[in-house]
CSV table of C-alpha atoms and ligand atoms in Angstrom, one decimal:
chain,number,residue,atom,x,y,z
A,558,UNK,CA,124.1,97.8,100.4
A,559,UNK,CA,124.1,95.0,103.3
A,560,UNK,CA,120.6,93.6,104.6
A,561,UNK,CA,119.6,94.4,107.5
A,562,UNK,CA,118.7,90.2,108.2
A,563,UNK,CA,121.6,89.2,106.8
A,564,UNK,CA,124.1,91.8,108.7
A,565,UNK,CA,122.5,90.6,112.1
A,566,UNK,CA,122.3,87.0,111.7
A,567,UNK,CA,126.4,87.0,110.9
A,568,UNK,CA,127.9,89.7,113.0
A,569,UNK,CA,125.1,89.4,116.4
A,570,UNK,CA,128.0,89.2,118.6
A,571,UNK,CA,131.0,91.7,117.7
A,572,UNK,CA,130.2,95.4,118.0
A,573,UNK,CA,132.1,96.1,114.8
A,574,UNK,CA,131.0,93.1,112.9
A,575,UNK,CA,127.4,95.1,113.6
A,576,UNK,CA,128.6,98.4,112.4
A,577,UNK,CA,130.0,97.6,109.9
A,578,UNK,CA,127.4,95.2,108.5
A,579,UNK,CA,125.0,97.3,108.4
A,580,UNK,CA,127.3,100.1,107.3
A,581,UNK,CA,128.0,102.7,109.3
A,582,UNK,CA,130.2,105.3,110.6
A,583,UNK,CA,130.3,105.6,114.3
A,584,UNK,CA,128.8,104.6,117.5
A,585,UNK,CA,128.9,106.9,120.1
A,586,UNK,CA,128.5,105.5,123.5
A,587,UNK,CA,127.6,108.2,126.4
A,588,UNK,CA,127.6,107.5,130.3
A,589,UNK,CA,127.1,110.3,132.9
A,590,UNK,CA,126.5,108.7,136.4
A,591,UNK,CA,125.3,112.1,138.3
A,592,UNK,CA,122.3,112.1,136.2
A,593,UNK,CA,122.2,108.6,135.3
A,594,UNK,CA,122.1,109.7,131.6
A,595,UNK,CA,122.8,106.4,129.2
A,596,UNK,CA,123.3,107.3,125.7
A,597,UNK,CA,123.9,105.8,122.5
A,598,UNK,CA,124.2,107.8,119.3
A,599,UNK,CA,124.7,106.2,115.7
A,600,UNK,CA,126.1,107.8,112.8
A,601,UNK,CA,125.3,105.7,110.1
A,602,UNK,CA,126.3,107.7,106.9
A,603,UNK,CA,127.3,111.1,106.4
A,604,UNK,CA,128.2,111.5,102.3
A,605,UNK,CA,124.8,114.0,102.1
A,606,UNK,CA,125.1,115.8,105.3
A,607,UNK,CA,125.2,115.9,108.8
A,608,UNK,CA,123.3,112.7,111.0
A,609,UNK,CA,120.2,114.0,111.5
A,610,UNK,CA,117.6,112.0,113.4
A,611,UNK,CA,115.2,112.0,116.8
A,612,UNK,CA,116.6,110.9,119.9
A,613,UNK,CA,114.2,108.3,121.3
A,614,UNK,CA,114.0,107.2,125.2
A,615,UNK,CA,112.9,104.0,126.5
A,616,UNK,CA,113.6,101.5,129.0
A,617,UNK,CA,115.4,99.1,127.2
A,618,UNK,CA,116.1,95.5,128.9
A,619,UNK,CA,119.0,95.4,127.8
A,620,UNK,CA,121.8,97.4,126.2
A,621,UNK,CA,122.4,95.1,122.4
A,622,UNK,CA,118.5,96.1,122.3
A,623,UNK,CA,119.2,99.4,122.5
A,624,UNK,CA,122.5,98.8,120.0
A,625,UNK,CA,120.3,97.4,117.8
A,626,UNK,CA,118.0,99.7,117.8
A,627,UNK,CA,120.1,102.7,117.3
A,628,UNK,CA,122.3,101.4,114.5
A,629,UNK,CA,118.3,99.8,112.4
A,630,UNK,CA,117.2,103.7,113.1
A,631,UNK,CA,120.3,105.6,111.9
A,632,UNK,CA,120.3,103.5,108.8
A,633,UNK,CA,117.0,104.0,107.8
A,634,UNK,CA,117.2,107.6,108.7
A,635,UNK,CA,120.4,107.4,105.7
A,636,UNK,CA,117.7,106.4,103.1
A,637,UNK,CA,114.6,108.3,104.4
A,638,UNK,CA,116.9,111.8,103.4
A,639,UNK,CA,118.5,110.6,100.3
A,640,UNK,CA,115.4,109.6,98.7
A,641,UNK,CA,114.0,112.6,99.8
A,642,UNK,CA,116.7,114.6,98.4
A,643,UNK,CA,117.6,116.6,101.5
A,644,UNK,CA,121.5,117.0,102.4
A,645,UNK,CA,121.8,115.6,105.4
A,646,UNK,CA,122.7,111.7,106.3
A,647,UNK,CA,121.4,109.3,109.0
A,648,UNK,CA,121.8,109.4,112.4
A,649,UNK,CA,119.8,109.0,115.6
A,650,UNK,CA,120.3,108.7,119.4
A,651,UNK,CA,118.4,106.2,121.9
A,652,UNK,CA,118.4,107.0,125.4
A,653,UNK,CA,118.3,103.7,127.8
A,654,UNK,CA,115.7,104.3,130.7
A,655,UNK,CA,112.3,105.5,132.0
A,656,UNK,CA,111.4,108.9,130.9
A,657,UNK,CA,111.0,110.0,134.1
A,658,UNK,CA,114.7,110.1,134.4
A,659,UNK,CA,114.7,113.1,132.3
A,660,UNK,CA,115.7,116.8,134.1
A,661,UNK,CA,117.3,119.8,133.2
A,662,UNK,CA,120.7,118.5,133.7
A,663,UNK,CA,120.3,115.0,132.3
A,664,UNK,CA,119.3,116.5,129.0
A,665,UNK,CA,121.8,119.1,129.1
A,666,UNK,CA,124.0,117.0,129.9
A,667,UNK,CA,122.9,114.7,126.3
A,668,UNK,CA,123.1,118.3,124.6
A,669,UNK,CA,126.7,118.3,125.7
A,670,UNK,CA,127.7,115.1,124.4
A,671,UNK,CA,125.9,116.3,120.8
A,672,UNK,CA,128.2,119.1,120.9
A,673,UNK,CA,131.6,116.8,121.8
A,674,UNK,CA,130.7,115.6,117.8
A,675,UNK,CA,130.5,119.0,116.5
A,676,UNK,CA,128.0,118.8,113.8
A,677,UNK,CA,128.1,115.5,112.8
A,678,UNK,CA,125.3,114.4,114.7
A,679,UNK,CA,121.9,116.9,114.7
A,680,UNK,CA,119.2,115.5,117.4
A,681,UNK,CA,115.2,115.9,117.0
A,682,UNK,CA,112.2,114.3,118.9
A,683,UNK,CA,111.5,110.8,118.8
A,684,UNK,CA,109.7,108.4,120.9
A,685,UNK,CA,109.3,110.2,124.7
A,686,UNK,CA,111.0,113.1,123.7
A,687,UNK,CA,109.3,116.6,123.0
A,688,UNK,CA,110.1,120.1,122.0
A,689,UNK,CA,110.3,121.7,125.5
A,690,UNK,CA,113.0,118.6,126.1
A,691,UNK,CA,114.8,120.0,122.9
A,692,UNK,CA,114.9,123.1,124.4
A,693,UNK,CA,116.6,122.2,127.4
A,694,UNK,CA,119.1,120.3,124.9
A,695,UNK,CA,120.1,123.7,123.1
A,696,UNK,CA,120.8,125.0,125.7
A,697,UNK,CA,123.9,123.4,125.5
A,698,UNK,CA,124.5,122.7,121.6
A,699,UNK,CA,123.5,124.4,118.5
A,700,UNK,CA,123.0,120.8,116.6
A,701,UNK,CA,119.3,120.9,117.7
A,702,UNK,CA,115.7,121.0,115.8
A,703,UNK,CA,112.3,120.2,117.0
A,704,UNK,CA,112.5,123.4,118.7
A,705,UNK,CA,108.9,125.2,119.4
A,706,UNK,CA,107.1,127.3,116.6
A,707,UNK,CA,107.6,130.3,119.0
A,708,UNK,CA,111.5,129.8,119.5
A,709,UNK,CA,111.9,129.8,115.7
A,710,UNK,CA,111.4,126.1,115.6
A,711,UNK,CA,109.3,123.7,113.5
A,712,UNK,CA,107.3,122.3,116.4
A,713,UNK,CA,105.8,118.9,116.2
A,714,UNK,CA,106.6,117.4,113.1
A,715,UNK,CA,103.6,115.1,113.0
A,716,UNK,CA,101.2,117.3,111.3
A,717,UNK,CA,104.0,117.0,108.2
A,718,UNK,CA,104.5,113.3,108.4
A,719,UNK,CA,100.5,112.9,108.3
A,720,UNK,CA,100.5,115.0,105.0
A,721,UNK,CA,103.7,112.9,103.3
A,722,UNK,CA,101.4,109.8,104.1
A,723,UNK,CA,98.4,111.3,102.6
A,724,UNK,CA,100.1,112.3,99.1
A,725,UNK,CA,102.3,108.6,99.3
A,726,UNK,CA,99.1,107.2,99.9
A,727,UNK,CA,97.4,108.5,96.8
A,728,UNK,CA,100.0,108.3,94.5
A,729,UNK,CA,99.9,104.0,95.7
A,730,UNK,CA,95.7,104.7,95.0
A,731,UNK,CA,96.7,106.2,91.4
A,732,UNK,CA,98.9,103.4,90.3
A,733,UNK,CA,96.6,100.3,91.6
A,734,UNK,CA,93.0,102.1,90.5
A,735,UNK,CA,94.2,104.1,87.5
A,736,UNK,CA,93.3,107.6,89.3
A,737,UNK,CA,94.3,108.8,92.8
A,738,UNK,CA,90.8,109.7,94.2
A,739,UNK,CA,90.6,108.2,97.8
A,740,UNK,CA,87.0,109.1,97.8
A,741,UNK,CA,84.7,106.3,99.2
A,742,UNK,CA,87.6,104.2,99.4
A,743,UNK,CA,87.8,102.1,102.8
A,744,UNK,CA,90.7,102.8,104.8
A,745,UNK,CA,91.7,101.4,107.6
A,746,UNK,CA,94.2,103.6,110.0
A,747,UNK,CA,95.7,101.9,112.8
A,748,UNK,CA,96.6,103.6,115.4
A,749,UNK,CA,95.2,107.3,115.4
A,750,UNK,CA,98.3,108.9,117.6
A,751,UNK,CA,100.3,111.9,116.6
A,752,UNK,CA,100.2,110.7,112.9
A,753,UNK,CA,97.0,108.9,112.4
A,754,UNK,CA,95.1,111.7,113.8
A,755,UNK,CA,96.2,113.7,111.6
A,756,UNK,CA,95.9,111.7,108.1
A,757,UNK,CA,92.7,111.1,109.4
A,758,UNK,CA,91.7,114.3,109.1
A,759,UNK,CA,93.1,114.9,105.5
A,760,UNK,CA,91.1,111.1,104.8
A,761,UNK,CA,87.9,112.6,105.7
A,762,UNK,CA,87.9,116.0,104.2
A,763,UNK,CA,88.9,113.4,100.7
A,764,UNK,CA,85.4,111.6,101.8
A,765,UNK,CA,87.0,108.3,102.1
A,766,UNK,CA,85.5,105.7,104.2
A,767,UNK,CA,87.4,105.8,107.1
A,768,UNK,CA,88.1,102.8,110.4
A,769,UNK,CA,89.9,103.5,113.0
A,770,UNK,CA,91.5,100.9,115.4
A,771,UNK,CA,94.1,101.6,118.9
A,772,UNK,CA,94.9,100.1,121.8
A,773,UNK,CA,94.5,103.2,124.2
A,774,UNK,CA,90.6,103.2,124.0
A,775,UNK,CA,90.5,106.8,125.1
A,776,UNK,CA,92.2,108.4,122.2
A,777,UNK,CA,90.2,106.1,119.9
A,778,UNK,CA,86.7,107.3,121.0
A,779,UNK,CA,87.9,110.6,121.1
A,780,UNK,CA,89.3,110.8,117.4
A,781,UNK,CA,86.5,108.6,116.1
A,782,UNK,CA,84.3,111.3,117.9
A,783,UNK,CA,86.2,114.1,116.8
A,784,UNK,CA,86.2,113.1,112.7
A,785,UNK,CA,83.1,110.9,112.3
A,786,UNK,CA,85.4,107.7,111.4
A,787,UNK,CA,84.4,104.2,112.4
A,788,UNK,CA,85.9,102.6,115.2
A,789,UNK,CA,86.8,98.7,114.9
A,790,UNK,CA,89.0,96.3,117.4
A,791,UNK,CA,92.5,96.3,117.5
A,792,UNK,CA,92.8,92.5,116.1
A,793,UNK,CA,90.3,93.1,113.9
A,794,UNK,CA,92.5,94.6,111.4
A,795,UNK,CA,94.4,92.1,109.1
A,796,UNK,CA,91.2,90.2,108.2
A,797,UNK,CA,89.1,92.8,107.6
A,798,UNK,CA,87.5,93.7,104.3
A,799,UNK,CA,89.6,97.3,102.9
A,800,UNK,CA,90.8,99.1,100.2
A,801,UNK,CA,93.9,100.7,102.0
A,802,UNK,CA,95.6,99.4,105.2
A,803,UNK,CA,97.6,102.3,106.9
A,804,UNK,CA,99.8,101.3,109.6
A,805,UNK,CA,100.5,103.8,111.8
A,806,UNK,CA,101.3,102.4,115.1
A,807,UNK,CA,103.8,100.1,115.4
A,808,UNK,CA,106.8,98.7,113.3
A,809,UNK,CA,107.3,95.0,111.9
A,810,UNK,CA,102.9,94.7,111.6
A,811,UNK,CA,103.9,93.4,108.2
A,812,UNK,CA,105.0,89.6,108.3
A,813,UNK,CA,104.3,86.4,108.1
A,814,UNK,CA,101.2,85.7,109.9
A,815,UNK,CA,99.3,88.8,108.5
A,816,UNK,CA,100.2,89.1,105.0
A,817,UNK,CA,98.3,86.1,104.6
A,818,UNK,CA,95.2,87.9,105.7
A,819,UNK,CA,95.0,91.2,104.2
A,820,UNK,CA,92.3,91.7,102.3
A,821,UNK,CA,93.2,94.8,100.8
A,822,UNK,CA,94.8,96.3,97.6
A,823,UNK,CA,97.3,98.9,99.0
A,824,UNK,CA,99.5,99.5,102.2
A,825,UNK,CA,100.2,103.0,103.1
A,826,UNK,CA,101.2,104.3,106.5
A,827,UNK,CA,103.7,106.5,108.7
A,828,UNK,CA,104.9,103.4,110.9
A,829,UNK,CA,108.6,103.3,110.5
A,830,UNK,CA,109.9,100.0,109.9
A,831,UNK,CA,106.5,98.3,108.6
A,832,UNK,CA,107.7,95.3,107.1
A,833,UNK,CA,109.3,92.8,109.7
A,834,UNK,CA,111.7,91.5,106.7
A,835,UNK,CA,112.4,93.9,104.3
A,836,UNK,CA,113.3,91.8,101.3
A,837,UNK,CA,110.8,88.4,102.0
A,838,UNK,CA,107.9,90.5,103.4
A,839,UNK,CA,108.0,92.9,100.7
A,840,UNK,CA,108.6,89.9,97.9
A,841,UNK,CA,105.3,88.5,99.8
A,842,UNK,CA,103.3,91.6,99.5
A,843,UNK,CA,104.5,92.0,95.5
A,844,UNK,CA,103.5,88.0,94.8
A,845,UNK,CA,99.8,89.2,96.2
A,846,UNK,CA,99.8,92.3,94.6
A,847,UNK,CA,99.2,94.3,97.0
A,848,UNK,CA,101.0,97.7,96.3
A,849,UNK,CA,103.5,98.9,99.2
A,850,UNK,CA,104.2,102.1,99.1
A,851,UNK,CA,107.4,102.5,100.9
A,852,UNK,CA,107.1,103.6,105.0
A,853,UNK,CA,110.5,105.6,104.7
A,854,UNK,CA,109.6,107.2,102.0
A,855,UNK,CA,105.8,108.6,102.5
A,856,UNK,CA,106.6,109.2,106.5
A,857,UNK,CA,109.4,111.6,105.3
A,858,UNK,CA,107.6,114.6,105.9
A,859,UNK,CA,108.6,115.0,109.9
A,860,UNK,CA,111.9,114.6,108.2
A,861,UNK,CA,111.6,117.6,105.5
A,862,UNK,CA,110.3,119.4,108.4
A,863,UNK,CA,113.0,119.3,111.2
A,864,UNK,CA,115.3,120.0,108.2
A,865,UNK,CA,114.1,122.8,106.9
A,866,UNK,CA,114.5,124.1,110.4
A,867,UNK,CA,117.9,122.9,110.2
A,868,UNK,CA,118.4,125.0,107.1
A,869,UNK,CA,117.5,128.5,109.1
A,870,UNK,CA,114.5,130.6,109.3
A,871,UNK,CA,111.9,127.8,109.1
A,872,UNK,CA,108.8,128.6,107.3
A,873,UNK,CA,105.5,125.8,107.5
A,874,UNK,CA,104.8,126.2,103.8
A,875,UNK,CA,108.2,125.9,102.5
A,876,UNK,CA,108.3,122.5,104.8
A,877,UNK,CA,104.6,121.6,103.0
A,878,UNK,CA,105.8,122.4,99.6
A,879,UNK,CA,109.0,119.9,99.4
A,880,UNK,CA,106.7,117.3,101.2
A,881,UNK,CA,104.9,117.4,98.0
A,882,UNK,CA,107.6,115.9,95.9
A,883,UNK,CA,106.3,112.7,98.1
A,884,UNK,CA,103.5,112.1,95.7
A,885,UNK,CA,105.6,112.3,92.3
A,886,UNK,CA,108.7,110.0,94.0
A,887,UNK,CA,106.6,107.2,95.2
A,888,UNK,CA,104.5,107.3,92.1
A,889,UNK,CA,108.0,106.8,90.1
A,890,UNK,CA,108.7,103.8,93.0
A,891,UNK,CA,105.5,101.6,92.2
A,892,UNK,CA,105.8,102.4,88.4
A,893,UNK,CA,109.3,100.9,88.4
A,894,UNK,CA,108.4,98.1,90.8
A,895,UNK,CA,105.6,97.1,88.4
A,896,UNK,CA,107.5,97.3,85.4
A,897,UNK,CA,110.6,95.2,87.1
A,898,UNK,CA,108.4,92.9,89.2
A,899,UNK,CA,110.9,93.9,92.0
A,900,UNK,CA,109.5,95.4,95.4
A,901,UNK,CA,108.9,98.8,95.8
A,902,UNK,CA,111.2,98.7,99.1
A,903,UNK,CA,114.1,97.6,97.0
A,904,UNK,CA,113.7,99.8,94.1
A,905,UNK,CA,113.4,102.7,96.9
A,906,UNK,CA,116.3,101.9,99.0
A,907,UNK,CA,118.0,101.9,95.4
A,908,UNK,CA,117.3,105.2,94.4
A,909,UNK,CA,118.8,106.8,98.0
A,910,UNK,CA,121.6,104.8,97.7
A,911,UNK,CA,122.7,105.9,93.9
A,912,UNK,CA,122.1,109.2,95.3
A,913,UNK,CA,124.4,108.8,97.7
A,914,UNK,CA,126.9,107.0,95.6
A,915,UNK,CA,126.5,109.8,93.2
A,916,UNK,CA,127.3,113.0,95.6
A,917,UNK,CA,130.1,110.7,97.2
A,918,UNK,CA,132.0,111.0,93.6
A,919,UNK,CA,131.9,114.2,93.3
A,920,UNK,CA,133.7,115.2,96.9
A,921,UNK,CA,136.5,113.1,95.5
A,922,UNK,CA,138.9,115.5,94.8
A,923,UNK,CA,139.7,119.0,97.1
A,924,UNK,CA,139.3,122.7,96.4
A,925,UNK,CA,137.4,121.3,92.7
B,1446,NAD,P1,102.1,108.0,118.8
B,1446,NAD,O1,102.7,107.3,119.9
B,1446,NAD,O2,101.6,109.4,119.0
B,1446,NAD,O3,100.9,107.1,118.2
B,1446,NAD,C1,101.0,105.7,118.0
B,1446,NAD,C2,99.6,105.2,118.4
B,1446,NAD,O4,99.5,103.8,118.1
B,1446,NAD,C3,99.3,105.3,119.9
B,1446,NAD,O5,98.0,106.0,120.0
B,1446,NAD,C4,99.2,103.9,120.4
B,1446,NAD,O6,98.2,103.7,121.4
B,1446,NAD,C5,98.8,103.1,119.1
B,1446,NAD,N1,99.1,101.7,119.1
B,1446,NAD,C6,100.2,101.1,119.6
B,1446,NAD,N2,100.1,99.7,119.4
B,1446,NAD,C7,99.0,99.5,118.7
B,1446,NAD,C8,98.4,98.4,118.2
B,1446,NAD,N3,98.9,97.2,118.3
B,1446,NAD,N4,97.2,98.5,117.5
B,1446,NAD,C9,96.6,99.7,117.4
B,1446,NAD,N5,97.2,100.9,117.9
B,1446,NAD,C10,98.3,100.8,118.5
B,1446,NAD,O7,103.2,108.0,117.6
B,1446,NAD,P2,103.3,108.8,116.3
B,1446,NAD,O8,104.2,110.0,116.5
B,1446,NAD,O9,101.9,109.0,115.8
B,1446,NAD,O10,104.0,107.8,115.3
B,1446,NAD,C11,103.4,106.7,114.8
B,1446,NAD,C12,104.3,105.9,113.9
B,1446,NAD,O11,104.8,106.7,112.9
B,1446,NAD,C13,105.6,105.4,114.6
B,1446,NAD,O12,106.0,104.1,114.1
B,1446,NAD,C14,106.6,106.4,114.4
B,1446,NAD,O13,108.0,105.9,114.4
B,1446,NAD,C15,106.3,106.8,112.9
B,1446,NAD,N6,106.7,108.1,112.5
B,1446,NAD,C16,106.3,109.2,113.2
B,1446,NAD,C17,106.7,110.5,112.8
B,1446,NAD,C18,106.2,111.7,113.4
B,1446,NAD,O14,106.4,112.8,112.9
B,1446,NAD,N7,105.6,111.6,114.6
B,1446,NAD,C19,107.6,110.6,111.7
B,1446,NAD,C20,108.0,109.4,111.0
B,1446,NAD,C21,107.5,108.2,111.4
């Protein structure tokens, strides 16, 4: 299992030193210049399943940004299903531009390229994406989810990922205070988007003490409004006095200038990607015993949810109900972290892998 540092520090300049560092498959580059469409899809691994991961748009500077991108997403999308025991395996899809480029026919076109791969590559929302956009991509390809609640779809996944980050979060509250109340417990949730909005809601209905922080001031006011939680500045955060700091903005917010300064006794949050480094921030977060509960494991949820769709004839609770398993898996995480003074990142990204390794064996041999 190569690290992500170490497989970019070696291979930055080859194409295939990166794939193949990092491990994975394929690397689908896409170019259509009547709509200006710019694609990139990633394949990382496909032992479990099918690649199945958002499509994200954004107007990269430059294209090994958007490489780089593609192929960190598609790998943690690999481990974000094994350890939550679906069948499918990582993939994802960036899309280099302004959103505004998007039409009918530039996403059509995209759908059309999803097809070429026939299955080994199933798209979803990601960042500037939505579910009237994934319509317009099935229109042209089968290997879509995110589709609209009314179309048979799962419709926004957030509300799922919020729940996931709830449970993860309480199962982290169980093993550092001995039971997993959250009640009066101050949390602070940064960012209160699609994700922290809604763990915010499940915070306060627990009674926990709740901040809130962003950088759009409009939502902030709004949600603080909304839920009764207490606003605080953006760059307030690291120093300030908590119980549980839930990251739910940004990636890389955990690193060296702000481990330092937490003053709190859990992390828990959707972010993807939370800790900058995964081995030395997460070694740094263990030395200060802080508990971590794992980003791609409690943010899984948006993930159960787009694949039960996947499955056929989606129902809500049946996504809810294997979200649950959340609580119990990262509880297992921090108890063998403790026990093996090793992070919980590491012991998490074993556990998917020696899944995978394990289903690998037994496709060895054909028609048995
Ligand atoms: P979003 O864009 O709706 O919300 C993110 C919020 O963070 C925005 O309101 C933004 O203004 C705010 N923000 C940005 N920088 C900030 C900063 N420095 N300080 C405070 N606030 C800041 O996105 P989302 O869908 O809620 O996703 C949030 C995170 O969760 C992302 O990292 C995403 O990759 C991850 N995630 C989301 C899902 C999902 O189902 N939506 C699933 C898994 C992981």
């Amino acid at each position: 299992m190569a690290s992500i540092k170490a497989a970019e520090k070696t291979k930055e300049l080859s194409i295939y030193g990166q794939i193949s560092g990092l491990g994975h498959e394929q690397l689908v580059i896409c170019y259509d210049e009547p709509t200006g469409l710019k694609a990139i899809i990633g394949i990382h691994n496909t032992v479990l399943g099918p690649g199945l991961g958002g499509t994200r748009m954004w107007p990269y500077s430059n294209e090994q940004d958007a490489i780089k991108d593609v192929l960190r997403l598609s790998r943690g999308m690999t481990f974000k299903a094994a350890i939550s025991g679906l069948n499918i395996g990582g993939g994802k899809a960036v899309l280099i531009g302004d959103p505004k480029l998007k039409t009918e026919a530039y996403l059509r076109r995209l759908g059309r390229f999803i097809q070429s791969l026939g299955g080994r590559y199933v798209t979803a929302e990601d960042v500037n994406m939505n579910t009237r956009d994934m319509e317009l991509i099935a229109m042209e390809t089968p290997y879509v989810t995110g589709l609209p609640e009314i179309k048979g779809g799962g419709g926004d996944p957030s509300p799922v990922t919020a729940y996931g980050t709830y449970l993860g979060m309480k199962a982290a509250a169980k093993k550092a205070y001995g039971n997993d109340s959250l009640e009066g417990k101050r949390v602070v949730v940064q960012g209160v988007g699609q994700v922290g909005s809604y763990l915010v809601g499940h915070l306060m209905k627990e009674k926990a003490q709740v901040f809130v922080t962003d950088i759009f001031e409009e939502k902030l006011f709004e949600v603080a409004k909304k839920t009764g939680a207490q606003v605080i500045a953006p760059d307030a955060v690291y120093g300030f006095n908590m119980d549980i700091y839930s990251p739910c903005a940004l990636g890389a917010t955990l690193n060296e200038e702000t481990i330092p300064l937490l003053k709190c006794d859990i992390v828990a949050g959707g972010a993807n990607n939370q800790l900058e480094d995964e081995e030395s921030h997460g070694q740094m977060l263990l030395d200060r015993g802080i508990v971590y509960a794992p980003d791609f494991l409690i943010n899984a949820g948006g993930l159960i949810n787009v694949y039960i769709e996947f499955l056929g004839g989606y129902k809500k609770e049946v996504a809810l109900d294997r979200t649950e398993g959340i609580y119990a898996t990262c509880l297992e995480v921090l108890q063998t972290s403790s026990k093996e003074q090793r992070t919980p990142q590491e012991i998490a990204m074993e556990m998917a892998w020696s899944r995978i390794e394990s289903i690998a064996k037994i496709k060895r041999s054909y028609g048995s």
